[in-house]
Every structure is written in structure tokens, then in C-alpha cells.
């Protein structure tokens, strides 16, 4: 009888643990207590550069609400050449005071889109099926990324 009770308790415990893991996994698919959050990464690690070809970029100004987009591969390559080497660090604090620039990217052969918002991080939407490191990642050199995005925005806004 004691053996039967022990088996029932162990089985119940296993089922509860499985349900708990599923509930704690959240939208990212990461189990917060089992998988390690990257503390620091390169910008290019956030969107899996090695396996992605970005076809279109839309940049938005969070202060004015205006946005511009391009499919010019030279401009896109130039932007990401500057961004890809920038370091981002994980932050427990979420963006609370607004944002300056955000880029939305459409990738060849990958459904959906991903976006990067300065000092907020990466997010996938519209069913983005590519690999993406999400969470609150802030720029180690905010001014450098800000200037890169500002120059790209200005270049698109003036059509040069």
C-alpha cells in the first residue's frame, strides 16, 4: 500500500513539474531557470546574421512617428556593417520612457519580421520564424548606435 501511495505521489509530482515548466516557459520558449540568459552579445548575434539576408528595412523615429524604408542592399549592408559589431548587454529594467529609433526588418525566405528598438532590444512579429534573441538588451555604446541610426534615418528622409 505504501508503495502504491509513493508511486501516485511521484507521478503527481512529475505531472505538476511538467505543467509548471510549460507555464514558466513564456513566449520566448526559454525556460528561465534552466537556460542561461546571455549577459552580453554582439548586435549581429541578436538576429542570427549568419543565416539571415535582410531584404527591406524600415526605420522609425519615436519622437516624430515618421518612418522611411528602403530595399537598397548597399544601404542596408552599410547600416548593418556599423551595427553588427556593437555590443549589447542584458538589462532587467524595461524601457519606460519612450524610444528614439526602431528598425523593422524583412528577411529573405523567413516569414514575419523582426525589429530592433534602441535600448529595448529585438522582437519578432507577424509570425517571425527566424532565430532571435529577445529581451531587454541595451547598447554598451548608446551614442554610437544612436548616431548610426540617426544618420541612416536622415539619409533616407532626404533621399540621398
GROMACS .gro file of C-alpha atoms in nm, residues 1-11:
model
   11
    1UNK     CA    1   0.000   0.000   0.000
    2UNK     CA    2   0.284   0.238   0.089
    3UNK     CA    3   0.449   0.161  -0.247
    4UNK     CA    4   0.130   0.248  -0.433
    5UNK     CA    5   0.098   0.581  -0.250
    6UNK     CA    6   0.462   0.659  -0.323
    7UNK     CA    7   0.411   0.589  -0.696
    8UNK     CA    8   0.100   0.810  -0.705
    9UNK     CA    9   0.284   1.092  -0.527
   10UNK     CA   10   0.581   1.064  -0.762
   11UNK     CA   11   0.356   1.055  -1.069
   0.00000   0.00000   0.00000
